[in-house]
Tab-separated table of C-alpha atoms in Angstrom:
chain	number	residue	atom	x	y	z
M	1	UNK	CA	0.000	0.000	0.000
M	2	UNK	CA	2.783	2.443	0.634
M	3	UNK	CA	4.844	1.637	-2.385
M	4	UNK	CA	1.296	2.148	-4.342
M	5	UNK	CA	0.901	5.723	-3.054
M	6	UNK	CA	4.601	7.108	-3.822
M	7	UNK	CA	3.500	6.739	-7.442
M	8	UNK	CA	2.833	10.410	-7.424
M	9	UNK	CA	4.225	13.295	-9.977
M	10	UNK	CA	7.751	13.572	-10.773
M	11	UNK	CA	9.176	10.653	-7.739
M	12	UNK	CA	8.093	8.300	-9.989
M	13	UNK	CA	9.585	9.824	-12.710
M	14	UNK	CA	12.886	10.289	-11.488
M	15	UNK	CA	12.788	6.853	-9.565
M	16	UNK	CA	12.245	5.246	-13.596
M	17	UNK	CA	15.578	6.981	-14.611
M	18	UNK	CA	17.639	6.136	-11.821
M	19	UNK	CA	16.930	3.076	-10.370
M	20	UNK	CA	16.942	-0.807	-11.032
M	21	UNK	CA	18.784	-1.184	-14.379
M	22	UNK	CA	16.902	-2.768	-17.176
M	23	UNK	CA	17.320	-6.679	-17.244
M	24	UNK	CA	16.880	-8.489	-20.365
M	25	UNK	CA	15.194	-11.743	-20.975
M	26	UNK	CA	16.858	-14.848	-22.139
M	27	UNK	CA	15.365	-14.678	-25.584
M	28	UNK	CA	18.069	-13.231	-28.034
M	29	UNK	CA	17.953	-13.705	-32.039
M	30	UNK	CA	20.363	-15.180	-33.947
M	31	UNK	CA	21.994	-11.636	-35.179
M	32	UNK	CA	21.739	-9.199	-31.705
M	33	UNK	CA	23.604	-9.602	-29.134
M	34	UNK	CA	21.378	-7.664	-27.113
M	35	UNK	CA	18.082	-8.745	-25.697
M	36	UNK	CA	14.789	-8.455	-27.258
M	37	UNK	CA	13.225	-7.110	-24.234
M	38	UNK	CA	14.417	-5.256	-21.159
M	39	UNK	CA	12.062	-5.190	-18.252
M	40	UNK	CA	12.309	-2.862	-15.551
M	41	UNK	CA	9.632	-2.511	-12.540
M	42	UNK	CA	9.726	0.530	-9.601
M	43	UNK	CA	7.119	1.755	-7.522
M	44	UNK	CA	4.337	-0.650	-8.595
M	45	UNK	CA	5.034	-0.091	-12.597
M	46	UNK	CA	6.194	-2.341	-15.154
M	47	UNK	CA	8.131	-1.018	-17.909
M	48	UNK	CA	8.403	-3.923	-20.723
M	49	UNK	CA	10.704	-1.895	-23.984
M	50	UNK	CA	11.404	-3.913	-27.520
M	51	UNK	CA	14.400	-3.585	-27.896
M	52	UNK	CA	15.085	-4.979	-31.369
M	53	UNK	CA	15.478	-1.502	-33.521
M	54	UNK	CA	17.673	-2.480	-36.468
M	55	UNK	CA	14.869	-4.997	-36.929
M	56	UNK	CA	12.258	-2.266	-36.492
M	57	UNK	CA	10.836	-4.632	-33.652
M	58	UNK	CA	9.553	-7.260	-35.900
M	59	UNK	CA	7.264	-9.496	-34.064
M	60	UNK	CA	9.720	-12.485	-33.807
M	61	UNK	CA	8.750	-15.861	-32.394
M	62	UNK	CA	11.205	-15.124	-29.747
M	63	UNK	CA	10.457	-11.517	-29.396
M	64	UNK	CA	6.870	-12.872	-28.797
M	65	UNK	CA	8.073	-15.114	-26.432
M	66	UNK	CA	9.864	-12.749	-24.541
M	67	UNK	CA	7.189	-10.239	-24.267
M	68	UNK	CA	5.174	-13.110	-22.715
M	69	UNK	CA	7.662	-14.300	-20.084
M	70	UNK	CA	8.055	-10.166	-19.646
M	71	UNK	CA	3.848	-10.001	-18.944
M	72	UNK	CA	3.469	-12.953	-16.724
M	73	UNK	CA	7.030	-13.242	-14.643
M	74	UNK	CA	4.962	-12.144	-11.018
M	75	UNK	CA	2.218	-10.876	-12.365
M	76	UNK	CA	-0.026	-11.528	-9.633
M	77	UNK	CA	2.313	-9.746	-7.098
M	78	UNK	CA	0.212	-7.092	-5.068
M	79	UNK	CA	3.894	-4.798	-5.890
M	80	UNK	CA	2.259	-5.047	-9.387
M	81	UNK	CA	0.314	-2.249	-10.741
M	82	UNK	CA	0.214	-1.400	-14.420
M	83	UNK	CA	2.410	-2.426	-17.177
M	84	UNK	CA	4.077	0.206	-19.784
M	85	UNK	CA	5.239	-1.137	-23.578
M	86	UNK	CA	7.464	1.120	-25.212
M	87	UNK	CA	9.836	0.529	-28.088
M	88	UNK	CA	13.551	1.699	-28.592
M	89	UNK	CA	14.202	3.409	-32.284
M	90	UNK	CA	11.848	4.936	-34.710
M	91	UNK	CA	9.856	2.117	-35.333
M	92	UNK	CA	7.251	0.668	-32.091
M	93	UNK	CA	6.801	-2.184	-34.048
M	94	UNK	CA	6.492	-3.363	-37.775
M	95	UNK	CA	4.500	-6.784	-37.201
M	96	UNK	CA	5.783	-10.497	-37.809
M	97	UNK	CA	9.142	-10.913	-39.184
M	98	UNK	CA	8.140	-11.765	-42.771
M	99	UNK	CA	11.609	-13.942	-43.170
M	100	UNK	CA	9.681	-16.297	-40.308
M	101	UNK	CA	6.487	-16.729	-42.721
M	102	UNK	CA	8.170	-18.230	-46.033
M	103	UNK	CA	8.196	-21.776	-47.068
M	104	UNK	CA	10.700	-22.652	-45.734
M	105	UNK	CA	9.925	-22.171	-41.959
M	106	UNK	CA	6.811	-24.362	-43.339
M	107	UNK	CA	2.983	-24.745	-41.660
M	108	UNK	CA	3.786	-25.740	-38.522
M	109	UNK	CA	6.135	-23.445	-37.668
M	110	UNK	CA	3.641	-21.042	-39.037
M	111	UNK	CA	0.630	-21.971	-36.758
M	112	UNK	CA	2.950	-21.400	-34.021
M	113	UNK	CA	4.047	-18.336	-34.453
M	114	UNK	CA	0.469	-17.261	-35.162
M	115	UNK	CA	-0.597	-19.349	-31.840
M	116	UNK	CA	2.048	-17.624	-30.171
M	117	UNK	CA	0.301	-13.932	-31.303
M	118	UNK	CA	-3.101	-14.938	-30.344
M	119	UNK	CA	-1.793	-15.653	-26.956
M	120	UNK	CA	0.397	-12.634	-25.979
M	121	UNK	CA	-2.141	-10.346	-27.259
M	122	UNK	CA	-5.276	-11.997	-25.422
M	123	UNK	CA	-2.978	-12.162	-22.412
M	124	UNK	CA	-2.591	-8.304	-22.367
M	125	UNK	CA	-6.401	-8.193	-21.935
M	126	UNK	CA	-6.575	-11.005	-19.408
M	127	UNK	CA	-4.046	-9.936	-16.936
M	128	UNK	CA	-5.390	-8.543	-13.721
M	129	UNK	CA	-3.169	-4.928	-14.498
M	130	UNK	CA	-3.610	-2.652	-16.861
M	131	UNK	CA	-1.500	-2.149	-20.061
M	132	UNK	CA	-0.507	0.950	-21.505
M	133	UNK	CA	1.489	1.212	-25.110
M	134	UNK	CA	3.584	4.481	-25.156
M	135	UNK	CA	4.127	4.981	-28.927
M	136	UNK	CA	6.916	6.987	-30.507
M	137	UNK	CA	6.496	5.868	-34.099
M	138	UNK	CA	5.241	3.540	-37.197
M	139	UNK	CA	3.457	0.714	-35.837
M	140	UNK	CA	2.054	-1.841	-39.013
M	141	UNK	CA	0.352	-4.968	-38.662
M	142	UNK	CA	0.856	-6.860	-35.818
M	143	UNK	CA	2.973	-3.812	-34.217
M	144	UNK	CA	-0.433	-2.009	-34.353
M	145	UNK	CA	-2.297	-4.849	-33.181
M	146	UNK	CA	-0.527	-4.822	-30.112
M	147	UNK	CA	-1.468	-0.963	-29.733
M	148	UNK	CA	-5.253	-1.856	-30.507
M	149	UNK	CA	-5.026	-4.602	-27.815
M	150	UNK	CA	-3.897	-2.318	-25.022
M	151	UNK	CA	-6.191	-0.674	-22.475
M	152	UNK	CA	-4.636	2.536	-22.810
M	153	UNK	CA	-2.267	4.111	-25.420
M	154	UNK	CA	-0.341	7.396	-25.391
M	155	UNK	CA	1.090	8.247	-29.190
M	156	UNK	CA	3.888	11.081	-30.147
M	157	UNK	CA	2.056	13.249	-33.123
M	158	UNK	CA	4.465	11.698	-35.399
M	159	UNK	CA	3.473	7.840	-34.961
M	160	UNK	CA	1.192	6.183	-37.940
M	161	UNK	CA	-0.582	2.860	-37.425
M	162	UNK	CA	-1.247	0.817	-40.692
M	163	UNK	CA	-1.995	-2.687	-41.837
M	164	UNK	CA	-0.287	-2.990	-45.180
M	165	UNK	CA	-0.236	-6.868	-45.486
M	166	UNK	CA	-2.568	-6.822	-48.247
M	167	UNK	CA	0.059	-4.904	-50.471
M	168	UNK	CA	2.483	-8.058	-49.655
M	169	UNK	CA	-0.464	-10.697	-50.059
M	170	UNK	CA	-0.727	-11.266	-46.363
M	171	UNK	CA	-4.064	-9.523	-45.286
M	172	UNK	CA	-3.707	-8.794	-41.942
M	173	UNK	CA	-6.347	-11.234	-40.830
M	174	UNK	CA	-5.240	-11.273	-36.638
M	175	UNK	CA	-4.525	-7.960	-36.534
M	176	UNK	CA	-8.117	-7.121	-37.426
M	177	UNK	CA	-9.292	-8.787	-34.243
M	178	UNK	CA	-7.913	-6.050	-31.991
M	179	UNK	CA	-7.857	-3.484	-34.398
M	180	UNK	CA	-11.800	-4.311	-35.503
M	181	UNK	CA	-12.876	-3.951	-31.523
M	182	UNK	CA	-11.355	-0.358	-30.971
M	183	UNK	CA	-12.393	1.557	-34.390
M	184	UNK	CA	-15.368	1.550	-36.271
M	185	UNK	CA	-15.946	-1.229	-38.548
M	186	UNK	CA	-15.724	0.940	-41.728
M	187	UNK	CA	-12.206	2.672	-40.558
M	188	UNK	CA	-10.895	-0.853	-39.973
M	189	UNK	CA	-11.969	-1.774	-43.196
M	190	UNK	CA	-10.431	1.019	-44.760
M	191	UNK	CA	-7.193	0.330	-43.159
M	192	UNK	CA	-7.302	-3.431	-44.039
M	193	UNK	CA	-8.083	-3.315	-47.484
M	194	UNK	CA	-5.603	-0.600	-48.586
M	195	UNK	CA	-2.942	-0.334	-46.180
M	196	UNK	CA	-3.030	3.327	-45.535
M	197	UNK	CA	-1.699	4.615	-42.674
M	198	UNK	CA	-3.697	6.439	-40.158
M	199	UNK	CA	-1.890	9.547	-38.363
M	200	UNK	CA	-1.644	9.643	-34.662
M	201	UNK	CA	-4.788	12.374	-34.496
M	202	UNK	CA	-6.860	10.203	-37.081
M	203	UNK	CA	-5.876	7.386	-34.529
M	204	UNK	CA	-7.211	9.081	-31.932
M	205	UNK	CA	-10.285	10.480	-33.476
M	206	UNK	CA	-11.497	6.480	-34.567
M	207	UNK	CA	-10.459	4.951	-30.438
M	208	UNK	CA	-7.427	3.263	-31.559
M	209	UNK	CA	-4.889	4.942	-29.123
M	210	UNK	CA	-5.727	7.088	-26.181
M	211	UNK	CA	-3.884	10.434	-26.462
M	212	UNK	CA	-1.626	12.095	-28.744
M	213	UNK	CA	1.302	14.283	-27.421
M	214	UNK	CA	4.483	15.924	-28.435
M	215	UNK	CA	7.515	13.726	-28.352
M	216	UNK	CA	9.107	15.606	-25.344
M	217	UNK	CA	5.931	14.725	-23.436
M	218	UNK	CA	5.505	11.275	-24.233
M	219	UNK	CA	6.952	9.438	-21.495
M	220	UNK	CA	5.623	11.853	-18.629
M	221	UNK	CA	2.003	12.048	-19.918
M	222	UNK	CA	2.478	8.410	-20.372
M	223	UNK	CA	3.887	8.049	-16.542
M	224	UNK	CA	1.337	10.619	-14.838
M	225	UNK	CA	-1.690	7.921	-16.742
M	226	UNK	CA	0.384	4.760	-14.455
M	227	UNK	CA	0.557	6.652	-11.566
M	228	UNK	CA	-3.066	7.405	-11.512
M	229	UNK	CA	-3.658	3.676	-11.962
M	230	UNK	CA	-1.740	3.326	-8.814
M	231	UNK	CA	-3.344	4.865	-6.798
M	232	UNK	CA	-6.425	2.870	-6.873
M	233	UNK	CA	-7.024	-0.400	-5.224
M	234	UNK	CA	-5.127	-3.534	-7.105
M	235	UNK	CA	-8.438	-5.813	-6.505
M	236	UNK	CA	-10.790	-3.443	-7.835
M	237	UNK	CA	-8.518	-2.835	-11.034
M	238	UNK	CA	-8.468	-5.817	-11.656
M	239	UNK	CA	-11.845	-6.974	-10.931
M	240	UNK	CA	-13.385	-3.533	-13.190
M	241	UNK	CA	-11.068	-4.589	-16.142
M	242	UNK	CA	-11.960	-7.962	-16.168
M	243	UNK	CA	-15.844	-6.570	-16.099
M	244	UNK	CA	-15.291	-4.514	-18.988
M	245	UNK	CA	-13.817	-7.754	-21.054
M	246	UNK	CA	-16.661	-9.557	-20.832
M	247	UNK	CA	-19.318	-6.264	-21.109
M	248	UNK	CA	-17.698	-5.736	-24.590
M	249	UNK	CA	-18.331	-8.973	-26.060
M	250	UNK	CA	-22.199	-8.521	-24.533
M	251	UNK	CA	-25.346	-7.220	-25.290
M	252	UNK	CA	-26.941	-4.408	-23.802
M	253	UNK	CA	-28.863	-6.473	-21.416
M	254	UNK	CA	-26.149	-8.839	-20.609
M	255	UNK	CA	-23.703	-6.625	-20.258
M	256	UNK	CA	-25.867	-4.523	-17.525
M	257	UNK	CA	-26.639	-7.968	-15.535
M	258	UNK	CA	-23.376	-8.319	-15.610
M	259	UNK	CA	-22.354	-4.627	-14.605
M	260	UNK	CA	-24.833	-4.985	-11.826
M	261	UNK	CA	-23.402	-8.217	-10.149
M	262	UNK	CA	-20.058	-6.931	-10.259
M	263	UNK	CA	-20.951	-3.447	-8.740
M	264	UNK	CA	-22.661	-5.767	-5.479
M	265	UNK	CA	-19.517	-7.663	-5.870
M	266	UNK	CA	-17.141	-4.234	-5.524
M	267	UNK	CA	-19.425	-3.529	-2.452
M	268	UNK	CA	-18.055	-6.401	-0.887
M	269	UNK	CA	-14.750	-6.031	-0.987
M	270	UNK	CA	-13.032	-4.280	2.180
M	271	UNK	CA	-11.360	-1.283	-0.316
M	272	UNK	CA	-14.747	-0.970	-1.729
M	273	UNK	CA	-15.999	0.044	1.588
M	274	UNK	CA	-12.965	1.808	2.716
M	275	UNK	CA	-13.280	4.315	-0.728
M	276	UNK	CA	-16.735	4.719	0.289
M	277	UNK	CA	-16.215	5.394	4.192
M	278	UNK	CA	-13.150	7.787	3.213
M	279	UNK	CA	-15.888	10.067	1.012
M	280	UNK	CA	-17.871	10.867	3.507
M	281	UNK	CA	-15.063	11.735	5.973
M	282	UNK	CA	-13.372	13.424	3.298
M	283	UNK	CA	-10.381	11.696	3.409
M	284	UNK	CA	-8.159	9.607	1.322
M	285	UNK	CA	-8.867	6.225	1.252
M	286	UNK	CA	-6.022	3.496	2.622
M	287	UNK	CA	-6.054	0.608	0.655
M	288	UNK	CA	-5.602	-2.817	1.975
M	289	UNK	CA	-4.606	-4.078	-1.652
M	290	UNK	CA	-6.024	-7.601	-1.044
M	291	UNK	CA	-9.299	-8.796	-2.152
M	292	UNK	CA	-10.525	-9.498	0.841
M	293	UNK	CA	-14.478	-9.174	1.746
M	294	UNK	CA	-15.820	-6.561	4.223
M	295	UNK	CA	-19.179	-8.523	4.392
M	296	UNK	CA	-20.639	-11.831	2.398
């Protein structure tokens, strides 16, 4: 609880650029010598960077792999409260390494690549934390997938988001998934069957990222949105995102029954009560951080 509530303003911000060094992951491709992904947590946030640049941050099989072990390694720690995914160089990411999908790699190794997609980009969803992309450039195909699948994303007024496969014969089939559930189907459409890029304010304007900002403001605009997250209560988070999964692939009925169990369900939980009690005394609320029950 008290690590939670020094993520305010600029300690946070300093903290991120002076302590705990980036680790890497033990997934490295065959050409870098550096990792693929460097993971560095303070203060209750995650920072998860691609680190691939000369290979604009293809979407590798092992770069996918990484960014999995990078989203689950503790991820139900209560000293877990929001994950950031940034990218080093000009490109966030450019999608699947297209030297992975020829014939010679063959189906199989195809299907698991593919698998392997699926997976890290439902996981972002499913985790009980949120996930925000910080975006400083082009993201294409499965780069801006992983954007679309995000709950939050912060973009410089520079970055584009595009699915070109189509102009390489590879329509970007997965990539509409999360891209078809945060802009209208018509935009999507648009992108999918020409490959146009859409600028960071058109991005905005359709729901596919968040916020745009200048470059220099990026990473604090994008640190100020974590620290908020932080200081609310890690069970009810989690418990609200995981509501708002499931009320998006509802209908309007459902998705109220739903709402309406889960509000009764908030009620219960000790933080619930403790935001509630702290209102009325006009104070701020002290979070236990567990989700434990106040009454059945």
């Amino acid at each position: 609880m008290a690590r939670c509530f020094l993520c305010r303003s600029v300690g946070v911000f300093q903290l991120l650029r002076t302590q705990t060094p980036l680790s890497g992951t033990r997934f490295y491709s065959h050409t870098e010598p550096e990792p693929l992904t460097l993971r560095q947590q303070n203060n209750g946030i995650r920072r998860i960077i691609l680190n691939n640049p000369k290979k604009r941050n293809a979407l590798s099989l092992s770069m996918l792999e990484s960014l999995r072990e990078n989203l689950l390694t503790d991820v139900d720690s209560d000293d877990l409260r929001v994950v950031i995914i940034s990218a080093r160089g000009p490109v966030f990411s450019s999608g699947h390494d297209l030297k992975e999908l020829t014939s010679a790699q063959g189906r199989e190794y195809h299907t698991r690549v593919f698998h392997t997609c699926s997976e890290v980009m439902t996981l972002i969803q499913d985790i009980p934390v949120p996930v925000i992309a910080m975006v400083n450039g082009v993201a294409t195909a499965a780069g801006c997938q992983l954007v679309a699948s995000c709950d939050v994303a912060v973009a410089t007024e520079q970055s584009t988001f595009a699915t070109p496969g189509v102009n390489v014969g590879l329509f970007c089939s997965t990539p509409a998934v999360a891209i078809g559930r945060a802009v209208p189907r018509k935009v999507a459409m648009e992108m999918l069957l020409t490959g146009s890029p859409l600028s960071a304010h058109n991005a905005l304007l359709h729901g596919l990222i968040s916020k745009v900002v200048s470059e220099d403001r990026l990473e604090e605009e994008t640190l100020l949105i974590a620290q908020r997250i932080c200081q609310a209560s890690r069970p009810v988070v989690a418990l609200g995102k995981a509501t708002f999964q499931r009320q998006m692939s509802q209908g309007r009925d459902a998705a109220y029954a739903t709402a309406s169990r889960v509000m009764v369900d908030n009620l219960a939980l000790r933080d619930g009560q403790e935001g509630i009690r702290a209102f009325i005394e006009k104070r701020k609320p002290v979070w236990s951080n567990k989700a434990e029950k106040a009454h059945d």
